[in-house]
Amino acid sequence: MPELPEVETTRRGVAPLVSGLQVQRVIVHESRLRLPVPTTLPAILTGQRLEDVQRRAKYLLFRFEAGTLIVHLGMSGSLRVVDAAQPRLPHDYVEIDFGPRRVLRLRDPRRFGLMIWTTGDPAGHELLATLGPEPFDAGFSAAYLHERAAGRRGAVKNFIMDAHVVVGVGNIYAAESLFRARIHPVRASGRVSQARYAALVTHIRAVLTEAIEAGGTTLRDFLRNDGEPGYFRHNLAVYGRAGLPCVQCGQALRVQVIGQRSSFFCARCQR
DNA sequence: CAAAGGTCCTGCTCGC
DNA sequence: TGCGAGCAGGACCTTT
């Protein structure tokens, strides 16, 4: 589920509902996520006031006075703020209770997500310290990509999906932005001109912006924070459209596994 | 049975 | 030959 737009949508949905409130109770129903949820979490959080919710890459940062709760939704995670009377759903693994009508629940069927506690500057945490720039940072530029890609022969799609190069470009938005920039996903990243990287930067930003404004692309199990099903199919030009006609040229779109991920593209438009 | 939106780790290969 | 960067593949886990 969560690519960057979904994570940002989650942040915007959750933050106003719980920011400024004090944690009443924490229940960890299942701690075996990608990293273990600390069993001390209830003792750490109870009584603390949530200052705000920030985002770095696909990590959500719940900032308390004493430290930061780092949350990642993996491939299937979601957060909702529900009434305490709402029954737990299957795979609702952690509950942070900010009051009877303000229970934050982490659901994560595949358990690829994480929820950990850190003190000090979260940017220095090992999970965050080596991440590349945010797509909307000035440091993410054509010159930056061109320089980072010099000499690299791997597929440009893998390159832009590498969080140490730039964060927040997952499989869907990699496909969409490469299509708009007319760059073939298998092209060696070191053999993309700076001018074409300029186009790619523009399109990555545009695609992410559109998706965030649309409330996030949702393909499967994203739930909106009010608990309503949030199914929303963003207008995707290539992702999931193998065999269907290219919106530009009409030729059938192709799918190919690149870096173990299904990659959709137009073999005529993208070079 | 394959595949699903993410990330980390290991071990191999290539080029200097 | 040795080294490091880059890269591919596997692992994590459950559901459809």
mmCIF file of C-alpha atoms (C1' of nucleotides) in Angstrom:
data_model
loop_
_atom_site.group_PDB
_atom_site.id
_atom_site.type_symbol
_atom_site.label_atom_id
_atom_site.label_comp_id
_atom_site.label_asym_id
_atom_site.label_seq_id
_atom_site.Cartn_x
_atom_site.Cartn_y
_atom_site.Cartn_z
ATOM 1 C CA MET A 1 0.000 0.000 0.000
ATOM 2 C CA PRO A 2 1.956 2.929 1.173
ATOM 3 C CA GLU A 3 4.033 4.857 -1.211
ATOM 4 C CA LEU A 4 4.981 8.354 -0.191
ATOM 5 C CA PRO A 5 1.634 9.952 -1.094
ATOM 6 C CA GLU A 6 -0.230 7.476 1.106
ATOM 7 C CA VAL A 7 2.168 8.086 3.966
ATOM 8 C CA GLU A 8 1.756 11.826 3.619
ATOM 9 C CA THR A 9 -2.015 11.415 3.380
ATOM 10 C CA THR A 10 -1.915 9.341 6.546
ATOM 11 C CA ARG A 11 0.121 12.002 8.288
ATOM 12 C CA ARG A 12 -2.301 14.721 7.284
ATOM 13 C CA GLY A 13 -5.238 12.593 8.346
ATOM 14 C CA VAL A 14 -3.894 11.460 11.691
ATOM 15 C CA ALA A 15 -1.979 14.507 12.916
ATOM 16 C CA PRO A 16 -4.919 16.836 13.589
ATOM 17 C CA LEU A 17 -6.795 14.106 15.437
ATOM 18 C CA VAL A 18 -4.121 13.303 17.994
ATOM 19 C CA SER A 19 -1.605 16.146 18.115
ATOM 20 C CA GLY A 20 -1.527 17.881 21.467
ATOM 21 C CA LEU A 21 -3.202 14.990 23.258
ATOM 22 C CA GLN A 22 -1.789 12.919 26.070
ATOM 23 C CA VAL A 23 -1.353 9.171 25.772
ATOM 24 C CA GLN A 24 -3.760 7.383 28.115
ATOM 25 C CA ARG A 25 -2.822 3.817 27.388
ATOM 26 C CA VAL A 26 -0.827 1.682 24.957
ATOM 27 C CA ILE A 27 -1.505 -1.930 24.047
ATOM 28 C CA VAL A 28 0.853 -4.005 21.934
ATOM 29 C CA HIS A 29 -1.031 -7.023 20.622
ATOM 30 C CA GLU A 30 1.756 -8.240 18.347
ATOM 31 C CA SER A 31 5.324 -7.042 18.526
ATOM 32 C CA ARG A 32 6.817 -9.113 15.701
ATOM 33 C CA LEU A 33 7.067 -6.553 12.925
ATOM 34 C CA ARG A 34 10.110 -5.889 10.728
ATOM 35 C CA LEU A 35 11.728 -4.700 13.913
ATOM 36 C CA PRO A 36 10.231 -5.705 17.259
ATOM 37 C CA VAL A 37 7.855 -3.226 18.829
ATOM 38 C CA PRO A 38 9.485 -2.552 22.199
ATOM 39 C CA THR A 39 7.635 -4.238 25.025
ATOM 40 C CA THR A 40 8.401 -1.146 27.083
ATOM 41 C CA LEU A 41 6.350 1.054 24.757
ATOM 42 C CA PRO A 42 3.374 1.379 27.149
ATOM 43 C CA ALA A 43 5.655 2.500 29.959
ATOM 44 C CA ILE A 44 7.490 4.901 27.680
ATOM 45 C CA LEU A 45 4.483 6.590 26.098
ATOM 46 C CA THR A 46 1.787 6.631 28.730
ATOM 47 C CA GLY A 47 1.282 10.141 30.058
ATOM 48 C CA GLN A 48 3.262 11.795 27.309
ATOM 49 C CA ARG A 49 1.821 14.521 25.130
ATOM 50 C CA LEU A 50 2.149 14.206 21.367
ATOM 51 C CA GLU A 51 3.648 17.382 19.995
ATOM 52 C CA ASP A 52 3.217 16.769 16.297
ATOM 53 C CA VAL A 53 3.547 14.249 13.479
ATOM 54 C CA GLN A 54 6.244 14.725 10.890
ATOM 55 C CA ARG A 55 7.359 12.656 7.927
ATOM 56 C CA ARG A 56 10.798 11.770 6.600
ATOM 57 C CA ALA A 57 10.774 9.579 3.506
ATOM 58 C CA LYS A 58 8.106 6.954 4.216
ATOM 59 C CA TYR A 59 8.702 7.120 7.947
ATOM 60 C CA LEU A 60 6.188 8.863 10.188
ATOM 61 C CA LEU A 61 7.670 10.613 13.198
ATOM 62 C CA PHE A 62 5.402 10.999 16.199
ATOM 63 C CA ARG A 63 7.255 13.550 18.255
ATOM 64 C CA PHE A 64 6.895 13.551 22.019
ATOM 65 C CA GLU A 65 8.805 15.634 24.497
ATOM 66 C CA ALA A 66 10.935 12.683 25.581
ATOM 67 C CA GLY A 67 11.619 11.265 22.127
ATOM 68 C CA THR A 68 10.132 10.137 18.848
ATOM 69 C CA LEU A 69 7.996 7.197 17.846
ATOM 70 C CA ILE A 70 9.167 6.115 14.385
ATOM 71 C CA VAL A 71 6.517 4.319 12.333
ATOM 72 C CA HIS A 72 6.869 2.690 8.940
ATOM 73 C CA LEU A 73 3.914 1.091 7.196
ATOM 74 C CA GLY A 74 5.875 -1.421 5.129
ATOM 75 C CA MET A 75 3.866 -2.789 2.237
ATOM 76 C CA SER A 76 0.540 -3.348 3.903
ATOM 77 C CA GLY A 77 0.355 -1.118 6.950
ATOM 78 C CA SER A 78 -2.218 1.520 7.783
ATOM 79 C CA LEU A 79 -3.022 3.832 10.641
ATOM 80 C CA ARG A 80 -6.464 4.906 11.689
ATOM 81 C CA VAL A 81 -7.873 6.955 14.527
ATOM 82 C CA VAL A 82 -11.060 5.335 15.716
ATOM 83 C CA ASP A 83 -13.530 5.335 18.564
ATOM 84 C CA ALA A 84 -12.570 2.939 21.343
ATOM 85 C CA ALA A 85 -15.893 1.181 20.806
ATOM 86 C CA GLN A 86 -14.848 0.148 17.313
ATOM 87 C CA PRO A 87 -13.879 -3.502 17.287
ATOM 88 C CA ARG A 88 -10.303 -4.225 16.399
ATOM 89 C CA LEU A 89 -9.728 -5.452 12.889
ATOM 90 C CA PRO A 90 -7.581 -8.474 12.166
ATOM 91 C CA HIS A 91 -3.915 -7.435 12.216
ATOM 92 C CA ASP A 92 -4.540 -4.358 14.325
ATOM 93 C CA TYR A 93 -1.309 -4.806 16.244
ATOM 94 C CA VAL A 94 -0.720 -1.677 18.299
ATOM 95 C CA GLU A 95 -3.219 0.664 19.939
ATOM 96 C CA ILE A 96 -2.247 4.061 21.284
ATOM 97 C CA ASP A 97 -5.133 5.498 23.217
ATOM 98 C CA PHE A 98 -5.357 9.285 23.324
ATOM 99 C CA GLY A 99 -8.869 9.242 24.738
ATOM 100 C CA PRO A 100 -12.111 7.326 24.248
ATOM 101 C CA ARG A 101 -12.726 8.686 20.768
ATOM 102 C CA ARG A 102 -9.101 8.908 19.777
ATOM 103 C CA VAL A 103 -7.534 5.487 19.541
ATOM 104 C CA LEU A 104 -4.681 5.268 17.063
ATOM 105 C CA ARG A 105 -4.461 1.764 15.641
ATOM 106 C CA LEU A 106 -1.629 0.323 13.583
ATOM 107 C CA ARG A 107 -2.733 -2.430 11.255
ATOM 108 C CA ASP A 108 -0.153 -4.368 9.241
ATOM 109 C CA PRO A 109 -1.172 -7.722 7.742
ATOM 110 C CA ARG A 110 2.222 -8.503 6.220
ATOM 111 C CA ARG A 111 4.153 -7.208 9.209
ATOM 112 C CA PHE A 112 6.776 -5.452 7.094
ATOM 113 C CA GLY A 113 6.252 -2.250 9.019
ATOM 114 C CA LEU A 114 7.835 -1.078 12.224
ATOM 115 C CA MET A 115 7.162 1.016 15.299
ATOM 116 C CA ILE A 116 10.158 1.891 17.420
ATOM 117 C CA TRP A 117 11.132 4.479 19.987
ATOM 118 C CA THR A 118 14.139 6.737 19.763
ATOM 119 C CA THR A 119 15.457 9.608 21.831
ATOM 120 C CA GLY A 120 17.497 12.461 20.504
ATOM 121 C CA ASP A 121 17.342 13.722 16.953
ATOM 122 C CA PRO A 122 15.466 11.137 14.870
ATOM 123 C CA ALA A 123 17.306 12.291 11.750
ATOM 124 C CA GLY A 124 20.389 10.717 13.277
ATOM 125 C CA HIS A 125 18.738 7.356 13.797
ATOM 126 C CA GLU A 126 20.363 4.632 11.742
ATOM 127 C CA LEU A 127 17.178 4.064 9.738
ATOM 128 C CA LEU A 128 17.081 7.694 8.659
ATOM 129 C CA ALA A 129 20.681 8.831 8.685
ATOM 130 C CA THR A 130 21.673 7.562 5.247
ATOM 131 C CA LEU A 131 18.521 8.456 3.339
ATOM 132 C CA GLY A 132 18.722 10.599 0.229
ATOM 133 C CA PRO A 133 16.969 13.933 -0.211
ATOM 134 C CA GLU A 134 13.223 14.413 -0.226
ATOM 135 C CA PRO A 135 11.842 14.772 -3.776
ATOM 136 C CA PHE A 136 10.750 18.335 -3.047
ATOM 137 C CA ASP A 137 14.079 19.428 -1.582
ATOM 138 C CA ALA A 138 16.234 21.755 -3.652
ATOM 139 C CA GLY A 139 19.024 19.210 -3.304
ATOM 140 C CA PHE A 140 17.079 16.818 -5.504
ATOM 141 C CA SER A 141 18.021 18.143 -8.915
ATOM 142 C CA ALA A 142 19.053 17.073 -12.375
ATOM 143 C CA ALA A 143 22.677 17.844 -11.560
ATOM 144 C CA TYR A 144 22.479 15.734 -8.412
ATOM 145 C CA LEU A 145 20.992 12.723 -10.198
ATOM 146 C CA HIS A 146 23.368 13.027 -13.109
ATOM 147 C CA GLU A 147 26.366 13.096 -10.802
ATOM 148 C CA ARG A 148 25.153 10.262 -8.592
ATOM 149 C CA ALA A 149 24.465 8.108 -11.633
ATOM 150 C CA ALA A 150 27.855 8.609 -13.243
ATOM 151 C CA GLY A 151 29.363 5.267 -14.163
ATOM 152 C CA ARG A 152 26.389 3.264 -12.957
ATOM 153 C CA ARG A 153 25.035 0.682 -15.305
ATOM 154 C CA GLY A 154 22.018 -0.572 -13.426
ATOM 155 C CA ALA A 155 18.518 0.245 -14.586
ATOM 156 C CA VAL A 156 17.454 3.830 -14.048
ATOM 157 C CA LYS A 157 14.243 2.560 -12.487
ATOM 158 C CA ASN A 158 16.169 0.835 -9.720
ATOM 159 C CA PHE A 159 18.335 3.913 -9.335
ATOM 160 C CA ILE A 160 15.437 6.267 -8.607
ATOM 161 C CA MET A 161 13.818 3.694 -6.327
ATOM 162 C CA ASP A 162 16.950 3.574 -4.174
ATOM 163 C CA ALA A 163 16.141 5.492 -0.986
ATOM 164 C CA HIS A 164 19.791 6.401 -0.631
ATOM 165 C CA VAL A 165 19.501 8.306 -3.920
ATOM 166 C CA VAL A 166 16.094 9.899 -3.371
ATOM 167 C CA VAL A 167 13.332 8.908 -0.992
ATOM 168 C CA GLY A 168 9.701 8.301 -1.694
ATOM 169 C CA VAL A 169 9.781 6.943 -5.235
ATOM 170 C CA GLY A 170 8.159 3.527 -5.003
ATOM 171 C CA ASN A 171 7.245 1.099 -7.734
ATOM 172 C CA ILE A 172 4.105 2.870 -8.917
ATOM 173 C CA TYR A 173 5.526 6.365 -9.117
ATOM 174 C CA ALA A 174 8.790 5.191 -10.621
ATOM 175 C CA ALA A 175 6.799 3.701 -13.494
ATOM 176 C CA GLU A 176 4.612 6.764 -13.923
ATOM 177 C CA SER A 177 7.378 9.347 -13.771
ATOM 178 C CA LEU A 178 9.623 7.425 -16.182
ATOM 179 C CA PHE A 179 6.739 7.200 -18.623
ATOM 180 C CA ARG A 180 6.101 10.921 -18.462
ATOM 181 C CA ALA A 181 9.815 11.631 -18.880
ATOM 182 C CA ARG A 182 9.884 9.154 -21.804
ATOM 183 C CA ILE A 183 12.808 7.258 -20.297
ATOM 184 C CA HIS A 184 13.001 3.487 -20.682
ATOM 185 C CA PRO A 185 13.109 1.901 -17.207
ATOM 186 C CA VAL A 186 15.933 -0.473 -18.101
ATOM 187 C CA ARG A 187 18.218 2.240 -19.468
ATOM 188 C CA ALA A 188 21.480 2.431 -17.511
ATOM 189 C CA SER A 189 21.203 5.279 -15.017
ATOM 190 C CA GLY A 190 24.674 6.483 -16.015
ATOM 191 C CA ARG A 191 23.503 6.851 -19.586
ATOM 192 C CA VAL A 192 20.705 9.309 -18.970
ATOM 193 C CA SER A 193 21.564 12.888 -19.902
ATOM 194 C CA GLN A 194 21.293 15.695 -17.403
ATOM 195 C CA ALA A 195 18.568 17.259 -19.535
ATOM 196 C CA ARG A 196 16.523 14.081 -19.317
ATOM 197 C CA TYR A 197 17.119 13.923 -15.568
ATOM 198 C CA ALA A 198 15.742 17.453 -15.398
ATOM 199 C CA ALA A 199 12.551 16.191 -16.976
ATOM 200 C CA LEU A 200 12.498 13.227 -14.627
ATOM 201 C CA VAL A 201 12.850 15.450 -11.549
ATOM 202 C CA THR A 202 9.949 17.559 -12.767
ATOM 203 C CA HIS A 203 7.759 14.545 -13.406
ATOM 204 C CA ILE A 204 8.579 12.794 -10.140
ATOM 205 C CA ARG A 205 7.490 15.916 -8.304
ATOM 206 C CA ALA A 206 4.393 16.305 -10.427
ATOM 207 C CA VAL A 207 3.270 12.719 -10.040
ATOM 208 C CA LEU A 208 3.786 12.750 -6.286
ATOM 209 C CA THR A 209 2.044 16.102 -5.930
ATOM 210 C CA GLU A 210 -0.969 14.941 -7.889
ATOM 211 C CA ALA A 211 -1.232 11.775 -5.864
ATOM 212 C CA ILE A 212 -0.929 13.599 -2.555
ATOM 213 C CA GLU A 213 -3.583 16.066 -3.650
ATOM 214 C CA ALA A 214 -5.818 13.202 -4.663
ATOM 215 C CA GLY A 215 -5.494 11.690 -1.222
ATOM 216 C CA GLY A 216 -3.112 8.982 -2.226
ATOM 217 C CA THR A 217 -3.283 6.228 -4.749
ATOM 218 C CA THR A 218 -4.889 3.229 -3.241
ATOM 219 C CA LEU A 219 -4.782 -0.135 -4.867
ATOM 220 C CA ARG A 220 -5.632 -2.539 -2.183
ATOM 221 C CA ASP A 221 -6.045 -2.138 1.515
ATOM 222 C CA PHE A 222 -5.486 1.473 2.365
ATOM 223 C CA LEU A 223 -8.027 2.687 4.863
ATOM 224 C CA ARG A 224 -8.660 6.293 5.437
ATOM 225 C CA ASN A 225 -8.115 7.543 8.891
ATOM 226 C CA ASP A 226 -11.784 7.817 9.686
ATOM 227 C CA GLY A 227 -12.059 4.102 9.009
ATOM 228 C CA GLU A 228 -13.912 4.490 5.715
ATOM 229 C CA PRO A 229 -12.549 2.470 2.846
ATOM 230 C CA GLY A 230 -10.343 4.873 0.990
ATOM 231 C CA TYR A 231 -10.287 3.237 -2.384
ATOM 232 C CA PHE A 232 -9.155 5.729 -4.896
ATOM 233 C CA ARG A 233 -7.683 4.905 -8.234
ATOM 234 C CA HIS A 234 -5.395 7.683 -9.283
ATOM 235 C CA ASN A 235 -5.150 8.108 -13.016
ATOM 236 C CA LEU A 236 -2.218 5.878 -13.734
ATOM 237 C CA ALA A 237 -0.913 5.911 -17.284
ATOM 238 C CA VAL A 238 1.136 2.725 -17.192
ATOM 239 C CA TYR A 239 1.132 1.034 -13.783
ATOM 240 C CA GLY A 240 -0.940 -2.143 -13.851
ATOM 241 C CA ARG A 241 -1.893 -1.594 -17.500
ATOM 242 C CA ALA A 242 0.126 -4.273 -19.293
ATOM 243 C CA GLY A 243 -1.415 -5.076 -22.656
ATOM 244 C CA LEU A 244 -3.603 -1.972 -22.670
ATOM 245 C CA PRO A 245 -2.922 0.781 -25.196
ATOM 246 C CA CYS A 246 -0.435 3.517 -24.405
ATOM 247 C CA VAL A 247 -2.261 6.804 -23.892
ATOM 248 C CA GLN A 248 0.358 8.509 -26.060
ATOM 249 C CA CYS A 249 0.853 6.183 -29.006
ATOM 250 C CA GLY A 250 -1.668 3.390 -28.662
ATOM 251 C CA GLN A 251 0.846 0.583 -28.643
ATOM 252 C CA ALA A 252 0.260 -2.139 -26.076
ATOM 253 C CA LEU A 253 2.047 -1.397 -22.811
ATOM 254 C CA ARG A 254 4.552 -3.942 -21.571
ATOM 255 C CA VAL A 255 5.420 -5.389 -18.203
ATOM 256 C CA GLN A 256 8.839 -6.707 -17.284
ATOM 257 C CA VAL A 257 10.439 -7.674 -14.023
ATOM 258 C CA ILE A 258 13.248 -5.256 -13.188
ATOM 259 C CA GLY A 259 14.986 -5.609 -9.879
ATOM 260 C CA GLN A 260 12.375 -8.150 -8.822
ATOM 261 C CA ARG A 261 9.553 -5.667 -9.278
ATOM 262 C CA SER A 262 6.960 -5.592 -12.022
ATOM 263 C CA SER A 263 7.720 -2.663 -14.263
ATOM 264 C CA PHE A 264 5.218 -1.202 -16.687
ATOM 265 C CA PHE A 265 6.230 0.923 -19.643
ATOM 266 C CA CYS A 266 5.697 1.770 -23.294
ATOM 267 C CA ALA A 267 8.452 0.305 -25.414
ATOM 268 C CA ARG A 268 7.786 2.846 -28.166
ATOM 269 C CA CYS A 269 7.535 6.073 -26.164
ATOM 270 C CA GLN A 270 10.229 5.291 -23.627
ATOM 271 C CA ARG A 271 13.860 5.085 -24.713
ATOM 272 C "C1'" DC B 1 0.883 -20.833 -7.244
ATOM 273 C "C1'" DA B 2 2.253 -16.223 -8.045
ATOM 274 C "C1'" DA B 3 2.301 -11.747 -6.815
ATOM 275 C "C1'" DA B 4 1.470 -7.641 -3.923
ATOM 276 C "C1'" DG B 5 2.708 -0.881 -2.802
ATOM 277 C "C1'" DG B 6 9.114 -1.675 0.980
ATOM 278 C "C1'" DT B 7 13.511 -2.185 2.855
ATOM 279 C "C1'" DC B 8 17.653 -4.518 4.608
ATOM 280 C "C1'" DC B 9 21.333 -7.823 4.215
ATOM 281 C "C1'" DT B 10 24.558 -10.829 1.923
ATOM 282 C "C1'" DG B 11 27.552 -12.128 -1.429
ATOM 283 C "C1'" DC B 12 29.047 -11.745 -6.195
ATOM 284 C "C1'" DT B 13 31.233 -9.165 -10.089
ATOM 285 C "C1'" DC B 14 33.563 -5.665 -12.202
ATOM 286 C "C1'" DG B 15 36.982 -2.222 -12.754
ATOM 287 C "C1'" DC B 16 40.804 0.088 -10.978
ATOM 288 C "C1'" DT C 1 45.765 -9.946 -5.925
ATOM 289 C "C1'" DG C 2 43.021 -6.739 -3.173
ATOM 290 C "C1'" DC C 3 39.548 -3.420 -2.556
ATOM 291 C "C1'" DG C 4 35.309 -1.041 -2.805
ATOM 292 C "C1'" DA C 5 31.237 0.285 -5.210
ATOM 293 C "C1'" DG C 6 27.489 -1.311 -7.428
ATOM 294 C "C1'" DC C 7 24.256 -4.700 -8.268
ATOM 295 C "C1'" DA C 8 21.242 -8.995 -8.039
ATOM 296 C "C1'" DG C 9 18.932 -11.956 -5.224
ATOM 297 C "C1'" DG C 10 16.928 -13.441 -1.086
ATOM 298 C "C1'" DA C 11 14.588 -12.598 3.135
ATOM 299 C "C1'" DC C 12 10.915 -10.840 5.968
ATOM 300 C "C1'" DC C 13 5.012 -12.306 6.152
ATOM 301 C "C1'" DT C 14 0.116 -12.744 4.900
ATOM 302 C "C1'" DT C 15 -3.565 -12.418 1.760
ATOM 303 C "C1'" DT C 16 -5.857 -12.735 -2.648
#
